[in-house]
Amino acid sequence: MDQLACNRARATPRAGARVKQCCFRSTRLVVRIQALAQSDDRELAYTTRRGFVAGVLGAWGGVGALLGSVRPASALTLEQVTPPVVPAPPLPPREAAIVSAFERANYSIVNVVDILLPGRAAANPEVDIPEGNGTGLIWDAEGHIVTNYHVVLNSLKGLTGPNPAANRPRVAKVTLLNAAEGGLEQTFDAVLVGADRTRDLVVLQLAGAVPPGALRPAALGSSSGVRVGQQCLAIGNPFGFSHTLTTGIVSALNRDIKSQLGTTIPGGIQTDAAINPGNSGGPLLDSSGAVIGINTAIFTPTGSSAGVGFAIPVDMVKSVVPQLIANGRVVRPSLDAQIAPDTVAARLNVGRGALIQSVTAGGAAEKAGLLPTRRGLSGIVAGDVIQAINGRPVNSAGDLLVALDGLAAGERAELRIVRSGDQGLQELSVAVTLSAEK
Amino acid sequence: MAGLVSGTSQQSQAAAFVDDAVSTSVFRAGAASVASIAIVRAKAGVATRDPIGSGIVWDAVGPHVLTNFHIIPPLNGTNALLEVTVTDAANGTVTTLGARVAGTDSIHDLAVLQLLPRAGGGPGEAVAGEVAAPGSDVAAAPVPALAPIRLGTSTDLRVGQAVYALGCLPSPSSSPQTPVLTTTMSAGLLSGLQRSIPSPVGARIYGMLQTDAVINAANSGGPLLDSAGRLVGLNTAVGRNQTVSARGSGVGFALPADLLADVVPKLIVYGNPYGKK
């Protein structure tokens, strides 16, 4: 992570830079020290201290006679130019609450570094490398660590087989603050316990002997009661600066997060707390210090925080992580149908609901008789639009994914659909036996 | 009063935990101690003024203004002059004074300027050739009554407390004859302590404060205050991704007040940070 460099070359943004949804592509940090007036043509070179001072004095030498009221530096003493220090008053209550929430939560936050990362960085430092340095959460006293899948993507890409966690390979090095030793930083190897690529989550476990009392599991909150406008804190390791605290508010709920792996995660919490490369996998806390989400992605044209960050809600994490710990993978129920993206649905004048674009042959949706979007005599006919599943309203594709999360493969689900036909729109109730997601 | 809470996109962030009464009182108390620094160059006889950043009024005996080393371009061999615009604490009038560099500590990205009162009370001409003959009867203008910053400490800072970054720029309506300043403030919290970043001369600066208050070229060199209005840092740098960006990333850095209390008196008295002649 130590690739810091002073870069003064760029003064204007690259023309034509597109806005892209970026999930922590690059790990290089540049400390930008900016002066307002970039020198016109001249190269901003640094002169030595002596040369600098001599030059300035030289310019003023001619007018020295005028300035009789200037006291020469040698006449001043250190005491005269050292201001008195004002003692610190106690912190206002709001600030004290944030300070103590951070100090409590800090022991549950770890720094996760992909084991394969250092090798790549040395070989080709110019190329944007996928993020390998991120943040994680201590889940329980057994040493399970929850973080994002894309943080350890380098190591996971090399693993093959349907259950890559079967032989518990080493994938990361985890640095934590030892709660029993007053916050002493200790690094452990971590093995893969389970991975959920669809939701960009992975569970690791600390390998080797962890001292008793060193782990302080994170206090989990609930994301169902989160409201837009409430304050939230993010702790992470942006640009390698460990245990950084940033704050913001919950900007929006129920966002579809486009993860770096190409999947869409529904129900995301949007925040304007500064989230940068390195914050991945770290917690989003409410003002009492309870975890309400796991920071996963940012939307930015520049690669660093632009005030739009997304977190996976903790209720979704609470349903995924126990399955990963028990089985190493998550088996999700599926309709075996492709749901149309919102743009396609809008073009077909579908208002509320999840529009079925296509059905897999022999799959659960086809067996239940659901119709895909098809070509009719007068043009494209919209497929069945799912408006409720087991009584729970579905307003978009994301809602359907969230609703399916609560069901199991093999279960029967009652769908309320709107079917387009020759006679116009028809409301129907269809029963589907959910199959397992491939 | 010229001033506004800056950072439009961070507005919602600041509103979340910042107490309006606290932030407005911090601004009211601290705004008078922030100065604007500009470079005046003569091009074909026309004086052009470019603002380069902000500064902190340190004391009234010099008077001295602190700023970052990196915002001052090389002046060696040019006829460019430094100009500092300050606010009079007593009556609020804005004056522009010339300045000379009293000392620099490039390793810590720090520079101390000494204000030089001009004759006539207004800003001087940029062209260095115009000087009155020595011995002529020119009354030096009174130095404005400056408000030195109230100095705090950085050892007892805690991650999570609110900090406010102030900066100062000439207003669009400002002219050399009637300077007008806009002082801005950005709120955030202290994100981390004891950070290290590269310094302009290639070494590293240690012990930096990290904040998510907006720090940019405009408030570089300006003060970082706590909610009691005490100086806890000097806004210095922004960390961001390698890709080109005009925006900050929520990761800003400031020199700690304890470093300033140690180094700045030495820069003023000896001209170097080591305390020796």
mmCIF file of N, CA and C in Angstrom, chain A residues 209-291:
data_model
loop_
_atom_site.group_PDB
_atom_site.id
_atom_site.type_symbol
_atom_site.label_atom_id
_atom_site.label_comp_id
_atom_site.label_asym_id
_atom_site.label_seq_id
_atom_site.Cartn_x
_atom_site.Cartn_y
_atom_site.Cartn_z
ATOM 1 N N ALA A 209 -3.216 -19.536 16.400
ATOM 2 C CA ALA A 209 -3.706 -19.305 17.762
ATOM 3 C C ALA A 209 -3.989 -17.837 17.971
ATOM 4 N N VAL A 210 -5.247 -17.538 18.210
ATOM 5 C CA VAL A 210 -5.617 -16.161 18.520
ATOM 6 C C VAL A 210 -5.672 -16.036 20.039
ATOM 7 N N PRO A 211 -4.989 -15.057 20.616
ATOM 8 C CA PRO A 211 -4.984 -14.938 22.086
ATOM 9 C C PRO A 211 -6.402 -14.759 22.616
ATOM 10 N N PRO A 212 -6.723 -15.375 23.745
ATOM 11 C CA PRO A 212 -8.092 -15.254 24.268
ATOM 12 C C PRO A 212 -8.382 -13.814 24.654
ATOM 13 N N GLY A 213 -9.599 -13.392 24.385
ATOM 14 C CA GLY A 213 -9.983 -12.028 24.732
ATOM 15 C C GLY A 213 -9.523 -10.983 23.744
ATOM 16 N N ALA A 214 -8.779 -11.398 22.713
ATOM 17 C CA ALA A 214 -8.285 -10.408 21.755
ATOM 18 C C ALA A 214 -9.378 -9.932 20.824
ATOM 19 N N LEU A 215 -10.392 -10.778 20.598
ATOM 20 C CA LEU A 215 -11.410 -10.439 19.614
ATOM 21 C C LEU A 215 -12.589 -9.780 20.281
ATOM 22 N N ARG A 216 -13.060 -8.713 19.651
ATOM 23 C CA ARG A 216 -14.283 -8.096 20.140
ATOM 24 C C ARG A 216 -15.255 -8.083 18.980
ATOM 25 N N PRO A 217 -16.233 -9.003 18.938
ATOM 26 C CA PRO A 217 -17.144 -9.049 17.800
ATOM 27 C C PRO A 217 -17.933 -7.756 17.664
ATOM 28 N N ALA A 218 -18.293 -7.450 16.417
ATOM 29 C CA ALA A 218 -18.999 -6.198 16.152
ATOM 30 C C ALA A 218 -20.413 -6.256 16.696
ATOM 31 N N ALA A 219 -20.898 -5.121 17.181
ATOM 32 C CA ALA A 219 -22.285 -5.011 17.614
ATOM 33 C C ALA A 219 -23.133 -4.765 16.381
ATOM 34 N N LEU A 220 -24.047 -5.699 16.084
ATOM 35 C CA LEU A 220 -24.842 -5.573 14.865
ATOM 36 C C LEU A 220 -26.151 -4.875 15.175
ATOM 37 N N GLY A 221 -26.530 -3.974 14.278
ATOM 38 C CA GLY A 221 -27.818 -3.308 14.422
ATOM 39 C C GLY A 221 -28.824 -3.955 13.507
ATOM 40 N N SER A 222 -29.823 -3.197 13.115
ATOM 41 C CA SER A 222 -30.838 -3.694 12.197
ATOM 42 C C SER A 222 -31.019 -2.675 11.091
ATOM 43 N N SER A 223 -31.052 -3.148 9.845
ATOM 44 C CA SER A 223 -31.204 -2.194 8.746
ATOM 45 C C SER A 223 -32.662 -1.948 8.407
ATOM 46 N N SER A 224 -33.591 -2.636 9.049
ATOM 47 C CA SER A 224 -34.988 -2.417 8.686
ATOM 48 C C SER A 224 -35.485 -1.096 9.245
ATOM 49 N N GLY A 225 -34.900 -0.642 10.351
ATOM 50 C CA GLY A 225 -35.373 0.612 10.921
ATOM 51 C C GLY A 225 -34.598 1.827 10.450
ATOM 52 N N VAL A 226 -33.690 1.653 9.514
ATOM 53 C CA VAL A 226 -32.863 2.776 9.069
ATOM 54 C C VAL A 226 -33.707 3.744 8.251
ATOM 55 N N ARG A 227 -33.556 5.026 8.510
ATOM 56 C CA ARG A 227 -34.325 6.026 7.778
ATOM 57 C C ARG A 227 -33.401 7.012 7.093
ATOM 58 N N VAL A 228 -33.870 7.545 5.982
ATOM 59 C CA VAL A 228 -33.068 8.520 5.247
ATOM 60 C C VAL A 228 -32.892 9.756 6.122
ATOM 61 N N GLY A 229 -31.683 10.223 6.239
ATOM 62 C CA GLY A 229 -31.397 11.422 7.014
ATOM 63 C C GLY A 229 -30.719 11.118 8.329
ATOM 64 N N GLN A 230 -30.710 9.868 8.752
ATOM 65 C CA GLN A 230 -30.067 9.603 10.029
ATOM 66 C C GLN A 230 -28.568 9.527 9.842
ATOM 67 N N GLN A 231 -27.849 9.908 10.898
ATOM 68 C CA GLN A 231 -26.410 9.999 10.794
ATOM 69 C C GLN A 231 -25.780 8.619 10.737
ATOM 70 N N CYS A 232 -24.708 8.488 9.978
ATOM 71 C CA CYS A 232 -24.012 7.214 9.966
ATOM 72 C C CYS A 232 -22.503 7.471 9.941
ATOM 73 N N LEU A 233 -21.758 6.503 10.433
ATOM 74 C CA LEU A 233 -20.303 6.581 10.484
ATOM 75 C C LEU A 233 -19.740 5.430 9.660
ATOM 76 N N ALA A 234 -18.620 5.669 8.999
ATOM 77 C CA ALA A 234 -17.955 4.605 8.251
ATOM 78 C C ALA A 234 -16.529 4.503 8.773
ATOM 79 N N ILE A 235 -16.088 3.275 9.054
ATOM 80 C CA ILE A 235 -14.702 3.072 9.487
ATOM 81 C C ILE A 235 -14.041 2.178 8.457
ATOM 82 N N GLY A 236 -12.847 2.531 8.031
ATOM 83 C CA GLY A 236 -12.192 1.710 7.019
ATOM 84 C C GLY A 236 -10.739 2.055 6.875
ATOM 85 N N ASN A 237 -10.150 1.576 5.791
ATOM 86 C CA ASN A 237 -8.742 1.810 5.511
ATOM 87 C C ASN A 237 -8.570 2.435 4.131
ATOM 88 N N PRO A 238 -9.089 3.661 3.917
ATOM 89 C CA PRO A 238 -8.957 4.242 2.585
ATOM 90 C C PRO A 238 -7.507 4.566 2.298
ATOM 91 N N PHE A 239 -7.079 4.234 1.096
ATOM 92 C CA PHE A 239 -5.703 4.511 0.656
ATOM 93 C C PHE A 239 -4.670 3.957 1.635
ATOM 94 N N GLY A 240 -5.036 2.962 2.418
ATOM 95 C CA GLY A 240 -4.070 2.403 3.348
ATOM 96 C C GLY A 240 -4.003 3.083 4.696
ATOM 97 N N PHE A 241 -4.762 4.154 4.926
ATOM 98 C CA PHE A 241 -4.759 4.812 6.239
ATOM 99 C C PHE A 241 -5.722 4.058 7.148
ATOM 100 N N SER A 242 -5.164 3.272 8.060
ATOM 101 C CA SER A 242 -6.003 2.331 8.780
ATOM 102 C C SER A 242 -6.900 3.018 9.795
ATOM 103 N N HIS A 243 -8.028 2.402 10.060
ATOM 104 C CA HIS A 243 -8.978 2.862 11.080
ATOM 105 C C HIS A 243 -9.321 4.327 10.912
ATOM 106 N N THR A 244 -9.730 4.674 9.697
ATOM 107 C CA THR A 244 -10.162 6.044 9.409
ATOM 108 C C THR A 244 -11.653 6.146 9.629
ATOM 109 N N LEU A 245 -12.065 7.199 10.325
ATOM 110 C CA LEU A 245 -13.481 7.423 10.585
ATOM 111 C C LEU A 245 -13.988 8.544 9.698
ATOM 112 N N THR A 246 -15.093 8.307 9.000
ATOM 113 C CA THR A 246 -15.733 9.386 8.251
ATOM 114 C C THR A 246 -17.205 9.368 8.607
ATOM 115 N N THR A 247 -17.866 10.476 8.374
ATOM 116 C CA THR A 247 -19.269 10.538 8.749
ATOM 117 C C THR A 247 -20.108 11.119 7.637
ATOM 118 N N GLY A 248 -21.401 10.816 7.705
ATOM 119 C CA GLY A 248 -22.328 11.364 6.728
ATOM 120 C C GLY A 248 -23.721 11.008 7.185
ATOM 121 N N ILE A 249 -24.646 11.069 6.259
ATOM 122 C CA ILE A 249 -26.002 10.649 6.597
ATOM 123 C C ILE A 249 -26.418 9.547 5.635
ATOM 124 N N VAL A 250 -27.532 8.901 5.949
ATOM 125 C CA VAL A 250 -28.105 7.937 5.015
ATOM 126 C C VAL A 250 -28.803 8.762 3.936
ATOM 127 N N SER A 251 -28.328 8.644 2.709
ATOM 128 C CA SER A 251 -28.855 9.484 1.634
ATOM 129 C C SER A 251 -30.081 8.864 0.972
ATOM 130 N N ALA A 252 -30.126 7.547 0.909
ATOM 131 C CA ALA A 252 -31.274 6.902 0.274
ATOM 132 C C ALA A 252 -31.261 5.430 0.667
ATOM 133 N N LEU A 253 -32.407 4.776 0.502
ATOM 134 C CA LEU A 253 -32.515 3.359 0.831
ATOM 135 C C LEU A 253 -32.915 2.581 -0.411
ATOM 136 N N ASN A 254 -32.746 1.274 -0.329
ATOM 137 C CA ASN A 254 -33.267 0.391 -1.367
ATOM 138 C C ASN A 254 -32.645 0.647 -2.731
ATOM 139 N N ARG A 255 -31.338 0.883 -2.744
ATOM 140 C CA ARG A 255 -30.642 1.100 -4.013
ATOM 141 C C ARG A 255 -30.125 -0.220 -4.554
ATOM 142 N N ASP A 256 -30.078 -0.348 -5.873
ATOM 143 C CA ASP A 256 -29.446 -1.508 -6.497
ATOM 144 C C ASP A 256 -27.965 -1.212 -6.629
ATOM 145 N N ILE A 257 -27.144 -2.003 -5.959
ATOM 146 C CA ILE A 257 -25.701 -1.785 -6.016
ATOM 147 C C ILE A 257 -25.141 -2.626 -7.151
ATOM 148 N N LYS A 258 -24.448 -1.996 -8.097
ATOM 149 C CA LYS A 258 -23.768 -2.761 -9.147
ATOM 150 C C LYS A 258 -22.388 -3.120 -8.615
ATOM 151 N N SER A 259 -22.217 -4.370 -8.261
ATOM 152 C CA SER A 259 -20.948 -4.734 -7.629
ATOM 153 C C SER A 259 -19.858 -4.877 -8.677
ATOM 154 N N GLN A 260 -18.623 -4.876 -8.201
ATOM 155 C CA GLN A 260 -17.483 -4.986 -9.089
ATOM 156 C C GLN A 260 -17.469 -6.318 -9.823
ATOM 157 N N LEU A 261 -18.226 -7.300 -9.321
ATOM 158 C CA LEU A 261 -18.221 -8.622 -9.920
ATOM 159 C C LEU A 261 -19.280 -8.760 -10.993
ATOM 160 N N GLY A 262 -20.021 -7.712 -11.262
ATOM 161 C CA GLY A 262 -21.024 -7.766 -12.310
ATOM 162 C C GLY A 262 -22.412 -8.106 -11.809
ATOM 163 N N THR A 263 -22.556 -8.417 -10.529
ATOM 164 C CA THR A 263 -23.891 -8.742 -10.043
ATOM 165 C C THR A 263 -24.547 -7.495 -9.482
ATOM 166 N N THR A 264 -25.860 -7.585 -9.307
ATOM 167 C CA THR A 264 -26.599 -6.458 -8.742
ATOM 168 C C THR A 264 -27.095 -6.856 -7.366
ATOM 169 N N ILE A 265 -26.779 -6.060 -6.391
ATOM 170 C CA ILE A 265 -27.185 -6.343 -5.018
ATOM 171 C C ILE A 265 -28.321 -5.412 -4.669
ATOM 172 N N PRO A 266 -29.495 -5.963 -4.337
ATOM 173 C CA PRO A 266 -30.635 -5.080 -4.078
ATOM 174 C C PRO A 266 -30.639 -4.576 -2.643
ATOM 175 N N GLY A 267 -31.466 -3.578 -2.414
ATOM 176 C CA GLY A 267 -31.696 -3.126 -1.046
ATOM 177 C C GLY A 267 -30.557 -2.335 -0.436
ATOM 178 N N GLY A 268 -29.670 -1.776 -1.260
ATOM 179 C CA GLY A 268 -28.491 -1.104 -0.729
ATOM 180 C C GLY A 268 -28.823 0.216 -0.026
ATOM 181 N N ILE A 269 -27.993 0.546 0.967
ATOM 182 C CA ILE A 269 -28.115 1.825 1.671
ATOM 183 C C ILE A 269 -27.128 2.785 1.020
ATOM 184 N N GLN A 270 -27.621 3.954 0.621
ATOM 185 C CA GLN A 270 -26.738 4.953 0.014
ATOM 186 C C GLN A 270 -26.366 5.986 1.072
ATOM 187 N N THR A 271 -25.094 6.377 1.098
ATOM 188 C CA THR A 271 -24.627 7.340 2.093
ATOM 189 C C THR A 271 -23.667 8.336 1.459
ATOM 190 N N ASP A 272 -23.536 9.513 2.072
ATOM 191 C CA ASP A 272 -22.545 10.474 1.591
ATOM 192 C C ASP A 272 -21.312 10.539 2.488
ATOM 193 N N ALA A 273 -21.184 9.612 3.423
ATOM 194 C CA ALA A 273 -19.931 9.527 4.178
ATOM 195 C C ALA A 273 -18.821 9.196 3.182
ATOM 196 N N ALA A 274 -17.653 9.764 3.375
ATOM 197 C CA ALA A 274 -16.578 9.574 2.398
ATOM 198 C C ALA A 274 -16.117 8.124 2.406
ATOM 199 N N ILE A 275 -16.379 7.418 1.310
ATOM 200 C CA ILE A 275 -15.961 6.024 1.179
ATOM 201 C C ILE A 275 -15.046 5.949 -0.021
ATOM 202 N N ASN A 276 -13.891 5.378 0.179
ATOM 203 C CA ASN A 276 -12.856 5.357 -0.841
ATOM 204 C C ASN A 276 -12.331 3.953 -1.021
ATOM 205 N N PRO A 277 -11.500 3.751 -2.054
ATOM 206 C CA PRO A 277 -10.810 2.464 -2.145
ATOM 207 C C PRO A 277 -10.143 2.137 -0.819
ATOM 208 N N GLY A 278 -10.381 0.962 -0.293
ATOM 209 C CA GLY A 278 -9.856 0.605 1.017
ATOM 210 C C GLY A 278 -10.947 0.534 2.070
ATOM 211 N N ASN A 279 -12.087 1.177 1.806
ATOM 212 C CA ASN A 279 -13.197 1.093 2.751
ATOM 213 C C ASN A 279 -14.057 -0.142 2.505
ATOM 214 N N SER A 280 -13.822 -0.851 1.400
ATOM 215 C CA SER A 280 -14.626 -2.038 1.057
ATOM 216 C C SER A 280 -14.638 -3.049 2.175
ATOM 217 N N GLY A 281 -15.825 -3.564 2.472
ATOM 218 C CA GLY A 281 -15.890 -4.602 3.494
ATOM 219 C C GLY A 281 -16.000 -4.036 4.892
ATOM 220 N N GLY A 282 -15.849 -2.744 5.013
ATOM 221 C CA GLY A 282 -15.915 -2.132 6.333
ATOM 222 C C GLY A 282 -17.348 -1.804 6.701
ATOM 223 N N PRO A 283 -17.571 -1.479 7.955
ATOM 224 C CA PRO A 283 -18.944 -1.298 8.399
ATOM 225 C C PRO A 283 -19.455 0.114 8.170
ATOM 226 N N LEU A 284 -20.784 0.189 8.016
ATOM 227 C CA LEU A 284 -21.487 1.453 8.102
ATOM 228 C C LEU A 284 -22.224 1.385 9.439
ATOM 229 N N LEU A 285 -21.943 2.322 10.331
ATOM 230 C CA LEU A 285 -22.502 2.271 11.677
ATOM 231 C C LEU A 285 -23.538 3.356 11.841
ATOM 232 N N ASP A 286 -24.511 3.141 12.721
ATOM 233 C CA ASP A 286 -25.379 4.245 13.078
ATOM 234 C C ASP A 286 -24.724 5.014 14.220
ATOM 235 N N SER A 287 -25.388 6.066 14.691
ATOM 236 C CA SER A 287 -24.695 6.957 15.630
ATOM 237 C C SER A 287 -24.432 6.310 16.977
ATOM 238 N N SER A 288 -25.038 5.141 17.255
ATOM 239 C CA SER A 288 -24.715 4.473 18.513
ATOM 240 C C SER A 288 -23.578 3.479 18.339
ATOM 241 N N GLY A 289 -23.085 3.323 17.126
ATOM 242 C CA GLY A 289 -21.968 2.409 16.894
ATOM 243 C C GLY A 289 -22.392 1.015 16.488
ATOM 244 N N ALA A 290 -23.664 0.778 16.213
ATOM 245 C CA ALA A 290 -24.114 -0.542 15.763
ATOM 246 C C ALA A 290 -24.011 -0.616 14.246
ATOM 247 N N VAL A 291 -23.632 -1.789 13.743
ATOM 248 C CA VAL A 291 -23.423 -1.946 12.308
ATOM 249 C C VAL A 291 -24.764 -1.999 11.598
#
